[in-house]
Short mmCIF file of C-alpha atoms in Angstrom, two decimals:
data_model
loop_
_atom_site.label_atom_id
_atom_site.label_comp_id
_atom_site.label_asym_id
_atom_site.label_seq_id
_atom_site.Cartn_x
_atom_site.Cartn_y
_atom_site.Cartn_z
CA UNK A 172 130.74 85.41 94.90
CA UNK A 173 128.50 85.72 98.57
CA UNK A 174 130.63 87.07 101.88
CA UNK A 175 131.30 86.06 105.07
CA UNK A 176 129.98 82.82 105.19
CA UNK A 177 126.43 83.99 102.94
CA UNK A 178 125.15 82.02 100.13
CA UNK A 179 124.43 84.34 96.89
CA UNK A 180 120.51 84.71 97.38
CA UNK A 181 120.95 85.16 101.77
CA UNK A 182 123.77 87.94 100.52
CA UNK A 183 121.57 89.54 98.18
CA UNK A 184 118.62 89.42 100.68
CA UNK A 185 120.08 90.62 103.62
CA UNK A 186 121.85 94.28 101.13
CA UNK A 187 118.50 94.16 99.69
CA UNK A 188 116.42 94.15 103.14
CA UNK A 189 118.77 96.96 104.27
CA UNK A 190 119.54 99.97 101.42
CA UNK A 191 115.29 99.13 101.00
CA UNK A 192 114.99 99.57 104.20
CA UNK A 193 117.48 102.92 104.55
CA UNK A 194 115.65 104.55 101.25
CA UNK A 195 112.36 104.39 102.44
CA UNK A 196 113.43 105.36 105.89
CA UNK A 197 115.08 108.67 104.88
CA UNK A 198 112.47 109.55 102.33
CA UNK A 199 109.44 108.83 105.05
CA UNK A 200 111.34 110.60 107.54
CA UNK A 201 112.20 113.28 104.69
CA UNK A 202 108.13 113.99 104.17
CA UNK A 203 107.48 114.26 107.78
CA UNK A 204 109.96 116.72 108.75
CA UNK A 205 107.98 118.82 106.52
CA UNK A 206 104.92 118.92 109.64
CA UNK A 207 108.18 119.12 111.78
CA UNK A 208 107.95 115.45 113.22
CA UNK A 209 110.63 112.94 113.24
CA UNK A 210 109.82 109.53 112.84
CA UNK A 211 110.19 108.71 116.54
CA UNK A 212 108.03 110.95 118.07
CA UNK A 213 105.58 110.45 114.71
CA UNK A 214 105.56 106.36 116.00
CA UNK A 215 105.01 107.74 119.41
CA UNK A 216 101.83 109.93 118.51
CA UNK A 217 100.44 106.93 116.44
CA UNK A 218 100.80 104.41 119.27
CA UNK A 219 99.13 107.22 121.29
CA UNK A 220 96.50 107.71 118.93
CA UNK A 221 95.88 104.22 118.72
CA UNK A 222 95.40 104.11 122.24
CA UNK A 223 92.12 106.40 121.88
CA UNK A 224 91.58 109.28 124.94
CA UNK A 225 93.10 106.85 127.99
CA UNK A 226 96.86 106.95 126.02
CA UNK A 227 99.72 104.33 127.40
CA UNK A 228 101.32 104.47 130.54
CA UNK A 229 105.09 105.73 129.96
CA UNK A 230 107.07 102.22 130.46
CA UNK A 231 104.32 100.70 128.27
CA UNK A 232 104.72 103.62 125.36
CA UNK A 233 108.57 102.71 126.53
CA UNK A 234 108.64 99.00 125.85
CA UNK A 235 106.48 98.99 122.18
CA UNK A 236 108.79 102.20 121.12
CA UNK A 237 111.29 99.85 121.61
CA UNK A 238 113.61 102.25 123.63
CA UNK A 239 115.34 102.58 127.06
CA UNK A 240 113.06 104.37 129.93
CA UNK A 241 115.79 107.24 129.55
CA UNK A 242 115.47 108.26 126.12
CA UNK A 243 111.83 107.25 125.74
CA UNK A 244 111.90 109.85 128.65
CA UNK A 245 114.41 112.28 126.62
CA UNK A 246 111.30 111.97 123.72
CA UNK A 247 108.97 112.54 125.94
CA UNK A 248 109.97 115.48 127.02
CA UNK A 249 110.32 117.18 123.75
CA UNK A 250 106.78 115.67 122.73
CA UNK A 251 105.38 117.58 126.29
CA UNK A 252 107.52 121.13 125.91
CA UNK A 253 105.62 121.13 122.26
CA UNK A 254 102.29 120.25 123.91
CA UNK A 255 101.31 117.81 122.31
CA UNK A 256 101.09 115.12 124.78
CA UNK A 257 100.83 114.80 128.91
CA UNK A 258 102.33 113.28 131.58
CA UNK A 259 100.49 113.03 134.47
CA UNK A 260 100.32 110.19 137.29
CA UNK A 261 98.26 107.01 136.89
CA UNK A 262 95.06 106.85 138.55
CA UNK A 263 95.77 103.25 139.45
CA UNK A 264 98.35 102.83 141.34
CA UNK A 265 100.00 106.62 141.12
CA UNK A 266 103.76 105.45 141.32
CA UNK A 267 104.26 105.32 136.97
CA UNK A 268 103.29 107.76 134.63
CA UNK A 269 99.99 107.83 132.00
CA UNK A 270 100.50 110.09 129.00
CA UNK A 271 97.83 111.05 126.90
CA UNK A 272 97.61 113.37 123.36
CA UNK A 273 96.74 116.61 124.40
CA UNK A 274 93.86 118.28 121.22
CA UNK A 275 97.68 119.87 119.42
CA UNK A 276 98.79 116.08 119.37
CA UNK A 277 95.64 114.94 118.13
CA UNK A 278 95.61 117.73 115.38
CA UNK A 279 99.35 117.14 114.41
CA UNK A 280 99.26 113.45 114.55
CA UNK A 281 96.73 113.37 112.35
CA UNK A 282 97.76 115.33 109.66
CA UNK A 283 101.31 113.56 110.08
CA UNK A 284 99.62 110.15 109.29
CA UNK A 285 97.90 111.16 106.42
CA UNK A 286 101.03 112.15 104.62
CA UNK A 287 102.68 109.32 106.32
CA UNK A 288 99.95 106.96 104.34
CA UNK A 289 100.26 108.39 101.82
CA UNK A 290 104.05 108.45 101.72
CA UNK A 291 103.85 104.38 102.21
CA UNK A 292 101.34 104.09 99.58
CA UNK A 293 103.41 105.96 96.71
CA UNK A 294 107.26 104.77 98.07
CA UNK A 295 106.17 100.76 98.80
CA UNK A 296 102.74 100.11 98.56
CA UNK A 297 102.50 100.80 95.20
CA UNK A 298 105.04 98.84 94.11
CA UNK A 299 103.97 95.65 95.47
CA UNK A 300 100.51 93.21 94.70
CA UNK A 301 99.13 91.75 97.23
CA UNK A 302 101.05 87.89 96.89
CA UNK A 303 104.13 90.44 97.72
CA UNK A 304 101.56 91.68 100.47
CA UNK A 305 100.91 88.83 101.62
CA UNK A 306 104.39 87.35 101.53
CA UNK A 307 105.88 90.44 103.30
CA UNK A 308 103.51 89.96 105.77
CA UNK A 309 104.09 86.00 106.63
CA UNK A 310 107.66 87.02 107.13
CA UNK A 311 107.17 89.78 109.65
CA UNK A 312 105.59 86.89 111.51
CA UNK A 313 108.39 84.52 110.60
CA UNK A 314 110.67 86.75 112.35
CA UNK A 315 108.48 87.96 115.35
CA UNK A 316 110.22 86.29 118.94
CA UNK A 317 107.50 86.04 120.63
CA UNK A 318 105.04 84.83 116.91
CA UNK A 319 106.20 81.84 118.69
CA UNK A 320 110.09 80.50 117.49
CA UNK A 321 109.27 77.32 117.44
CA UNK A 322 107.66 77.39 113.75
CA UNK A 323 110.79 76.65 111.71
CA UNK A 324 111.07 77.07 107.72
CA UNK A 325 110.33 73.82 106.72
CA UNK A 326 107.19 74.52 109.12
CA UNK A 327 102.95 75.29 107.10
CA UNK A 328 102.01 76.82 110.30
CA UNK A 329 99.34 79.83 108.75
CA UNK A 330 100.41 83.20 109.04
CA UNK A 331 98.33 85.18 111.31
CA UNK A 332 95.94 87.03 109.51
CA UNK A 333 96.94 90.72 108.19
CA UNK A 334 94.78 92.38 110.71
CA UNK A 335 95.86 89.99 114.08
CA UNK A 336 99.76 91.76 113.90
CA UNK A 337 101.43 93.74 116.19
CA UNK A 338 100.59 97.54 114.94
CA UNK A 339 103.38 99.16 113.33
CA UNK A 340 102.93 102.44 114.26
CA UNK A 341 101.78 102.66 110.57
#
């Protein structure tokens, strides 16, 4: 029986999402921990890896990582103390800080990405076929608040091509 006004299908979909997210998150976090990398650290290092040698501005990293600036600063402090990132005053305006990976940070994220991608394939992708993946990609696109809130369940809009979605920091 559905609870709190949800239909049985809504309840099953929501509960399935929550349980699956939690199970996958814990397994992925546990496996990254063997490299001494938390999921939050992995996410930031991966964003910097994707940004290339120029790195990213601290404020952009915090925004993409969906953290408060204070929380992100503490995370960046830990990464800098470990010698994985370097922060320097922006050469563009001198007000903000730019963040880049150090050689140690690049080496660690390469190892962590190989591990993480292998784990994603084992725990997630291997259990889904291409149709399932396309359906999931469409769901995530529909739920993205920046993807066009005017699109509703009855709209015939085509989902964005797989490579056009926002970075997942995987």
